C-alpha positions as a LaTeX table, in Angstrom:
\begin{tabular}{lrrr}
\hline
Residue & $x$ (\AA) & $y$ (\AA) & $z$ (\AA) \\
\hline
Unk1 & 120.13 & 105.12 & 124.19 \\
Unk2 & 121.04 & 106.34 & 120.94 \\
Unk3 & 124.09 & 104.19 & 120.68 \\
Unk4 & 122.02 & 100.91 & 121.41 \\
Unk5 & 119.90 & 102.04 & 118.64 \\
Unk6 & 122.64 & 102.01 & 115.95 \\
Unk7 & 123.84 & 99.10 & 116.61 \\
Unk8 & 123.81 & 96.30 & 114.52 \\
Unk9 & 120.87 & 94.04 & 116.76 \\
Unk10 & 117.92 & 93.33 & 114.63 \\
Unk11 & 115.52 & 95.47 & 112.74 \\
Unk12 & 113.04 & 94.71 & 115.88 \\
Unk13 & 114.98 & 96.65 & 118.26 \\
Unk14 & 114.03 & 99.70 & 116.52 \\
Unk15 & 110.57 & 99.44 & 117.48 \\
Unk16 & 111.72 & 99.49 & 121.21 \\
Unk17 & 113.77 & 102.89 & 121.45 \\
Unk18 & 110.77 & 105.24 & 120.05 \\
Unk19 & 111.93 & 108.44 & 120.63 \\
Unk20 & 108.78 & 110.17 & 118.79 \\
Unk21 & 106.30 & 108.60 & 121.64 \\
Unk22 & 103.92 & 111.17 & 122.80 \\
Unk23 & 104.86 & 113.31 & 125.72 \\
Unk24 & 103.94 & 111.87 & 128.92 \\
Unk25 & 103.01 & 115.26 & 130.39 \\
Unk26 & 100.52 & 114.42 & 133.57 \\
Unk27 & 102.30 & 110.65 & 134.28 \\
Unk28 & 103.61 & 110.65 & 137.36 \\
Unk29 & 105.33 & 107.57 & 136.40 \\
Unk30 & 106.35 & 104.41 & 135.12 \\
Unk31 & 104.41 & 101.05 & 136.25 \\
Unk32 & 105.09 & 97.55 & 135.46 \\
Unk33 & 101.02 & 96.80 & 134.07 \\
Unk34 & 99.86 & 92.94 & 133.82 \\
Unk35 & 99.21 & 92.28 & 130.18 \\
Unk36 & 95.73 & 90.70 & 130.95 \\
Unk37 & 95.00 & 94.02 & 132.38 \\
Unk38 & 95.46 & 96.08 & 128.82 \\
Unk39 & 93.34 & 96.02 & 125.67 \\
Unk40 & 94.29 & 97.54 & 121.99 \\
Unk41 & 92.47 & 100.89 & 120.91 \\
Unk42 & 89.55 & 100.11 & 118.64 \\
Unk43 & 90.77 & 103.55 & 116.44 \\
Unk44 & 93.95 & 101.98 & 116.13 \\
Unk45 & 95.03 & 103.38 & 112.80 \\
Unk46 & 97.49 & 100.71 & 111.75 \\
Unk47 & 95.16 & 97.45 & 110.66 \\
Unk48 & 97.89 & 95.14 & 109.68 \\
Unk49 & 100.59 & 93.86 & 111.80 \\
Unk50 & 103.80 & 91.98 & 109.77 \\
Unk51 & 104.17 & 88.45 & 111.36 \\
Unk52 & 107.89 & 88.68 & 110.66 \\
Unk53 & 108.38 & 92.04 & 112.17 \\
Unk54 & 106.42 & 91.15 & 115.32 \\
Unk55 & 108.88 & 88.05 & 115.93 \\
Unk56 & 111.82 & 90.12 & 115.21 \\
Unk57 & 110.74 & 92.42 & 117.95 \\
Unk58 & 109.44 & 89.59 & 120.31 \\
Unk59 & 113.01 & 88.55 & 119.88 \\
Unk60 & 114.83 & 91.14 & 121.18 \\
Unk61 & 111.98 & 92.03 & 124.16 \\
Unk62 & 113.34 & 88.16 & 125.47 \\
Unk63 & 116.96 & 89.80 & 125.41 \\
Unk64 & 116.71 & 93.08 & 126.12 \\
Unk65 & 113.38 & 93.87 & 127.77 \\
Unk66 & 110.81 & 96.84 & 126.73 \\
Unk67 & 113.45 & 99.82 & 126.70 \\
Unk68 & 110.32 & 102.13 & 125.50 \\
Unk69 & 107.62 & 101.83 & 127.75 \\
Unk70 & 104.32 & 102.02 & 126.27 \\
Unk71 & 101.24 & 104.69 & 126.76 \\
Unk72 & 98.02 & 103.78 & 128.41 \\
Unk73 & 94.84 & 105.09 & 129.30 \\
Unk74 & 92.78 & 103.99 & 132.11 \\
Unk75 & 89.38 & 102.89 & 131.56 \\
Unk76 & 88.12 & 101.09 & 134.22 \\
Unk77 & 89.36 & 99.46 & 137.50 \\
Unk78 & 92.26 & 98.01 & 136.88 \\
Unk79 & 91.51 & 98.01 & 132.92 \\
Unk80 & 93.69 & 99.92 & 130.29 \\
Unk81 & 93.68 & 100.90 & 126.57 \\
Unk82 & 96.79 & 101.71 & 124.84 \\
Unk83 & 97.06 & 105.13 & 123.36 \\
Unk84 & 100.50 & 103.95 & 121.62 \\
Unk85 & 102.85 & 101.06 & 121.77 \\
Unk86 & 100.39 & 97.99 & 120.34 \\
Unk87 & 103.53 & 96.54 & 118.51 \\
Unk88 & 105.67 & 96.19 & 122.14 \\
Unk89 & 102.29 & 95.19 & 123.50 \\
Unk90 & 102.14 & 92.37 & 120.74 \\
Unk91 & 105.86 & 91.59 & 120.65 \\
Unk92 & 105.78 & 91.43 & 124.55 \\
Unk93 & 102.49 & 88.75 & 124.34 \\
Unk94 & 104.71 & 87.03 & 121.79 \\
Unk95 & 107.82 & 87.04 & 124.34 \\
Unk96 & 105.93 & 85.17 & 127.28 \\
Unk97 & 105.84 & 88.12 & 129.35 \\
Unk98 & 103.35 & 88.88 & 132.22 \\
Unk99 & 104.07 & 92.82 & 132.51 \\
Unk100 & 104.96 & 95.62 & 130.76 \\
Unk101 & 106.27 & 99.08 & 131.50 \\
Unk102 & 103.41 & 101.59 & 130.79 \\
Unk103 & 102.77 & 105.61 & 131.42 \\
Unk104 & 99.67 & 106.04 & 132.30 \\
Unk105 & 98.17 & 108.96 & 130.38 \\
Unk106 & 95.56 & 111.32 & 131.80 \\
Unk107 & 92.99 & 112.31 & 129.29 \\
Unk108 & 90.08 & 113.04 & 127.78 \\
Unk109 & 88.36 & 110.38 & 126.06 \\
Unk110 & 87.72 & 112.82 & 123.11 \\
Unk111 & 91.27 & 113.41 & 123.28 \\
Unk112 & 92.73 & 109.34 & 123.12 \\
Unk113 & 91.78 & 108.91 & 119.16 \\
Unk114 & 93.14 & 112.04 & 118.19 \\
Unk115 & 96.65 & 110.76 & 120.64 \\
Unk116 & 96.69 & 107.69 & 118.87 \\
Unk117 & 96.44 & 108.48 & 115.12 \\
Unk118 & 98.76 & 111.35 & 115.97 \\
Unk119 & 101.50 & 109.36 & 117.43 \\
Unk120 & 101.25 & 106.41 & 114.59 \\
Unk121 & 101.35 & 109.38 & 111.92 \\
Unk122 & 104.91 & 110.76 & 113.80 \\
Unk123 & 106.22 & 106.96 & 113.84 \\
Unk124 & 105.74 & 106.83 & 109.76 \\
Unk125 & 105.55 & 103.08 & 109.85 \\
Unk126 & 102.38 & 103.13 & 108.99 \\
Unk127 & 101.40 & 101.88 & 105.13 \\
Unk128 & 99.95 & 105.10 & 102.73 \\
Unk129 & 95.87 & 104.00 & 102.26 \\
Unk130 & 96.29 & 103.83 & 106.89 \\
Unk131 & 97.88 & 107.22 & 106.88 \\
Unk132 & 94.95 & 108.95 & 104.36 \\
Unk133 & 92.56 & 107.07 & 106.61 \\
Unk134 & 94.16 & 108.72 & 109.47 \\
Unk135 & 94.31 & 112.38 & 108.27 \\
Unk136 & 90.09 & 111.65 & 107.14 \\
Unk137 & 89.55 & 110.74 & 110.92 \\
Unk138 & 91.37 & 113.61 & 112.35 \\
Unk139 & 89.65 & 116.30 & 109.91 \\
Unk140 & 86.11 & 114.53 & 110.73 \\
Unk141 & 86.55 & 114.03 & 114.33 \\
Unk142 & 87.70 & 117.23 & 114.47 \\
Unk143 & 86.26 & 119.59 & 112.25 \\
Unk144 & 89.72 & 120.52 & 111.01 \\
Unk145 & 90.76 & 121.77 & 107.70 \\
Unk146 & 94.01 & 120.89 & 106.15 \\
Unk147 & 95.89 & 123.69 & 107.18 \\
Unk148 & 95.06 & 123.21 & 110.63 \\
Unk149 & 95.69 & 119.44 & 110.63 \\
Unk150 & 99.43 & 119.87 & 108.96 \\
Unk151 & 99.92 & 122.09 & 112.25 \\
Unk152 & 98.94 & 119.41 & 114.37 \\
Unk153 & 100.85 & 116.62 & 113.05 \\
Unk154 & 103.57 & 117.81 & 111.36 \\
Unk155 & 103.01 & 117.60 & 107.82 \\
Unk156 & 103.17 & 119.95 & 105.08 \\
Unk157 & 99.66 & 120.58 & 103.64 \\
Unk158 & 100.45 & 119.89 & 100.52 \\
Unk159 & 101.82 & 116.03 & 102.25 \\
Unk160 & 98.57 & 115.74 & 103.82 \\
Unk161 & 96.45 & 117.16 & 100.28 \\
Unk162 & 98.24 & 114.34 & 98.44 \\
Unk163 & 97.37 & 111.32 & 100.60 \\
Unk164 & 93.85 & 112.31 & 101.04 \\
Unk165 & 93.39 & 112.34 & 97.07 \\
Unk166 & 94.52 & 108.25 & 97.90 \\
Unk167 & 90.66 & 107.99 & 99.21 \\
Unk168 & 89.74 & 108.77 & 96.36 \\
Unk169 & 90.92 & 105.92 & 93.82 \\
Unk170 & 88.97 & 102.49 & 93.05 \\
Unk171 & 88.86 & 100.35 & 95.88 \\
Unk172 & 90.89 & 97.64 & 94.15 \\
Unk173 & 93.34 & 100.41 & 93.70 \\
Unk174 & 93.79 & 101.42 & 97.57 \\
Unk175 & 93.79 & 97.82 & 98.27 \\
Unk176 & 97.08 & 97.24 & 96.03 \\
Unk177 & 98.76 & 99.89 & 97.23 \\
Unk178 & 98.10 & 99.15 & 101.38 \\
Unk179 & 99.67 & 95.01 & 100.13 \\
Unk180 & 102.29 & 97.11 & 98.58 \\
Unk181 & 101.53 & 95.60 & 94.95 \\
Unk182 & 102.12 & 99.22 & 93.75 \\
Unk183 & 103.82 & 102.14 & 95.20 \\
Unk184 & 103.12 & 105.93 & 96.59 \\
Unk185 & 103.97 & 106.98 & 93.01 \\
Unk186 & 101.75 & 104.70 & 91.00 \\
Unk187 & 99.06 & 106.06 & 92.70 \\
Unk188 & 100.08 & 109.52 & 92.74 \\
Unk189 & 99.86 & 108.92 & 88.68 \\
Unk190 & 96.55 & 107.52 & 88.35 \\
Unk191 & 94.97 & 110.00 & 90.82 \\
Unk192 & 95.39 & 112.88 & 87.82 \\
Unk193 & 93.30 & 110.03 & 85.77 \\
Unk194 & 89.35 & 110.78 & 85.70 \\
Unk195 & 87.76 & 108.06 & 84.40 \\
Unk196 & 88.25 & 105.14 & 86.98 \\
Unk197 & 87.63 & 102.62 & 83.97 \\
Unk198 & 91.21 & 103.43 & 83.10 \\
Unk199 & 92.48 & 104.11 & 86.23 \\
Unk200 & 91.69 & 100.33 & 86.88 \\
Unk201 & 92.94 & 99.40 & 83.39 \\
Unk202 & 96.28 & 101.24 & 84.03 \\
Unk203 & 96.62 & 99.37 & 87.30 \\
Unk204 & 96.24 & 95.99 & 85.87 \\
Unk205 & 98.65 & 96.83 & 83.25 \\
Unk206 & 101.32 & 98.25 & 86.02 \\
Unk207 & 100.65 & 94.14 & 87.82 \\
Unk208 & 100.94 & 92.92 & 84.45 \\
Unk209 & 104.11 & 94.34 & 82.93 \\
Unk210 & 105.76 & 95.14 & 86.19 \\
Unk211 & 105.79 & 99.59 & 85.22 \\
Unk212 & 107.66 & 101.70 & 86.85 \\
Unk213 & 106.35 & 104.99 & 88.39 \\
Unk214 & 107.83 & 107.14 & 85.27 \\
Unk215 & 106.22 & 104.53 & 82.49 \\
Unk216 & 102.75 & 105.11 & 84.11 \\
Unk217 & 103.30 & 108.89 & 83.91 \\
Unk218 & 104.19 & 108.43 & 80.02 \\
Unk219 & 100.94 & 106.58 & 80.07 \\
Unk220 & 98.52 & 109.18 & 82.15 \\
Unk221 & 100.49 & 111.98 & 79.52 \\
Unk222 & 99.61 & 110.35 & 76.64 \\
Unk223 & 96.22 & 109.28 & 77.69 \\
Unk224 & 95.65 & 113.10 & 78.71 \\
Unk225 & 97.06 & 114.29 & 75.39 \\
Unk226 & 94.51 & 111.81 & 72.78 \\
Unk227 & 91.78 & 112.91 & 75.10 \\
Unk228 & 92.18 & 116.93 & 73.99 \\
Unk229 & 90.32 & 118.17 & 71.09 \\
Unk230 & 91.07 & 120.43 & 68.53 \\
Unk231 & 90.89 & 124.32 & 69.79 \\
Unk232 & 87.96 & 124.28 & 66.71 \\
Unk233 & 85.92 & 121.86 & 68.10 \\
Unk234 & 82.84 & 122.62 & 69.84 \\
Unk235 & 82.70 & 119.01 & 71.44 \\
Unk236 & 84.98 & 117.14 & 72.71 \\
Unk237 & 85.54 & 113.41 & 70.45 \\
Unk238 & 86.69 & 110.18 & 71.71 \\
Unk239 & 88.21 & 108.29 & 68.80 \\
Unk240 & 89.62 & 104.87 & 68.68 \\
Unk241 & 93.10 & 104.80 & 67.46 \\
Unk242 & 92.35 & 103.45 & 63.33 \\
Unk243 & 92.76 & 99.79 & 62.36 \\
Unk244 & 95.96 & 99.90 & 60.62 \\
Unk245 & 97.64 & 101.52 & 63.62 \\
Unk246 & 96.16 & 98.57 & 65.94 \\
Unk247 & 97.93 & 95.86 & 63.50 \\
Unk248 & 100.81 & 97.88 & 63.36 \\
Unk249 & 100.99 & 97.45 & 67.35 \\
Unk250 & 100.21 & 93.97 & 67.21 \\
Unk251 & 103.27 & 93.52 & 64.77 \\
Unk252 & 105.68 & 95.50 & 66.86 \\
Unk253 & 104.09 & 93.40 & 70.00 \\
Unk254 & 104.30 & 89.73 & 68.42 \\
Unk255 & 108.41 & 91.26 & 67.21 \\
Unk256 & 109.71 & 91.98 & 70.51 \\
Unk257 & 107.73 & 89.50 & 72.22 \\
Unk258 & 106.59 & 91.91 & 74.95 \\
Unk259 & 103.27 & 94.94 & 74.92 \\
Unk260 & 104.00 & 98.07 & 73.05 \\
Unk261 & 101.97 & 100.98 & 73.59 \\
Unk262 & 101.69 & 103.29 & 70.68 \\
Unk263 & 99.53 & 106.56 & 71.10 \\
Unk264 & 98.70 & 108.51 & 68.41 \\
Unk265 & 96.56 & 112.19 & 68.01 \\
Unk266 & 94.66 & 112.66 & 64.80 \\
Unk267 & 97.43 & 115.22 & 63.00 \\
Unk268 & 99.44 & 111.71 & 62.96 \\
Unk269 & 101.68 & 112.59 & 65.92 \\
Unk270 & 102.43 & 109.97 & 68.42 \\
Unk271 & 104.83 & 107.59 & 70.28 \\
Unk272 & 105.48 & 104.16 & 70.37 \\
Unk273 & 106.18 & 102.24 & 73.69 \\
Unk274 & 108.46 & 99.60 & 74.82 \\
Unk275 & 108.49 & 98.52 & 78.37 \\
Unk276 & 110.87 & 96.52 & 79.83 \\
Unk277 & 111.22 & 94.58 & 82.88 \\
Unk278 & 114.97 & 94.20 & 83.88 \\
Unk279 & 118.19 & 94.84 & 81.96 \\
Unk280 & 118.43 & 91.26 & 80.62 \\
Unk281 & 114.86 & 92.43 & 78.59 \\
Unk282 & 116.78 & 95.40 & 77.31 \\
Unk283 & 120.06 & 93.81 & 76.01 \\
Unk284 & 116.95 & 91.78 & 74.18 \\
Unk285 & 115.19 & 94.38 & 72.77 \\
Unk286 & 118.57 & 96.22 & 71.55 \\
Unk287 & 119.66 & 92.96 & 70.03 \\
Unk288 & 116.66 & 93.08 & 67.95 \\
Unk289 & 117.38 & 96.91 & 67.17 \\
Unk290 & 120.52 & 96.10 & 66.01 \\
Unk291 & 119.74 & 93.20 & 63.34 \\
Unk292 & 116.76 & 95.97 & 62.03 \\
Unk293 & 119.98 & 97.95 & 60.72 \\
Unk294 & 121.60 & 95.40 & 58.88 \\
\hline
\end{tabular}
């Protein structure tokens, strides 16, 4: 089984051979189930299903068949819900086929959510704002604390700590990182942000000038750093950065022909910015270096 899944047919095949399925303690066996016959889990965690990936794997279902068999629950007379597997069960709709090969799982109904977001957390294929949504479930459905959660599934409780603080960001935020407009570390940085003015302001700026994770850290730091008064003041002052140093900026920003940030605290310390998009933008903006010596 292993050696079919190294080998070199299709991305989709790996969704057949899914060695991290749940245990299938209590089935006596496997059955060939009608499709008509199953319906998707409501709790599903996973809310968005890639077109592309679903015909890759409908693609190698019509030449190889469902190696993995999927997990299902019965609910009714002659009525199932899938505990795990809704990709083959897609992929297999996709392929024309009338059955599938299914365990069916004995349990609970308290216990089929938990199964599910369980097994689509193990699978990791599962986009970050779905997994934090996940981990809220389990700890609400649950009444389990973090600790007790990274036993169940896994996960280091510091892993599970940092996804939950996803929740947490703008909407607009969690929305560009589940469309994968900005990464795991993006976010990551403008979680330590308070204000979710400038978390939102950082964000457009990271769409804008296309910033990598360590530029938006710079950012956050130097944000963070303006923000701290003096040790000898009783209240804390938020002070726009003077005029001069805003036409200085504009300069710099009309010379390169691209946004520079410049930061500065009020003993005249700071740092001036210039992000750049590809190597081709660098070779620019060292070009430009260069004639300042001459």
């Amino acid at each position: 089984m292993a050696a079919i899944k190294r080998s070199a047919l299709g991305r989709g095949l790996d969704a057949l051979i899914t060695m991290e399925d749940l245990k299938t303690g209590g089935s006596s066996s496997i059955s060939e189930i009608s499709l008509s016959k199953i319906q998707p889990n409501p709790d599903q965690p996973r809310s968005m299903f890639e077109e592309e990936a679903l015909e890759e794997l409908a693609t190698s279902i019509r030449s190889l068949g469902v190696i993995q068999p999927i997990t299902l629950k019965e609910i009714g007379p002659d009525r199932y819900m899938i505990i795990s597997g809704e990709r083959r069960y897609r992929a297999s709709l996709k392929a024309g086929l009338e059955e599938i090969p299914a365990y069916i799982k004995t349990a609970a109904d308290e216990h089929v959510v938990e199964m599910a977001l369980i097994e689509n957390i193990q699978r990791e294929d599962l986009n970050a704002i779905e997994i934090a949504l996940a981990y809220q479930k389990l700890i609400d459905n649950y009444e389990l604390t973090q600790e007790k959660l990274s036993e169940r599934v896994g996960k280091k409780r510091t892993t599970i700590a940092n996804y939950l603080r996803l929740l947490k960001l703008p909407a607009e935020i969690q929305v560009g990182l589940k469309d994968k407009k900005i990464d795991m570390g993006h976010a990551r940085a403008l979680i330590s942000v308070q204000d979710p003015e400038i978390q939102l302001a950082l964000y457009e700026q990271i769409l804008q000038d296309g910033l990598s994770v360590r530029q938006v850290e710079e950012l956050v730091r130097n944000a963070a750093e303006a923000a701290v008064p003096e040790a000898k003041d009783e209240q804390p002052k938020k002070k726009l950065l003077p005029e001069e140093y805003n036409l200085l900026k504009d300069h710099l920003s009309r010379f390169f022909n691209t946004r520079v940030n410049l930061s500065c605290n009020e003993k005249g310390k700071g740092k001036i910015t210039i992000p750049f998009a590809s190597e081709d933008e660098l070779e620019k903006l060292i070009m430009l270096l260069d004639k300042l010596k001459r």
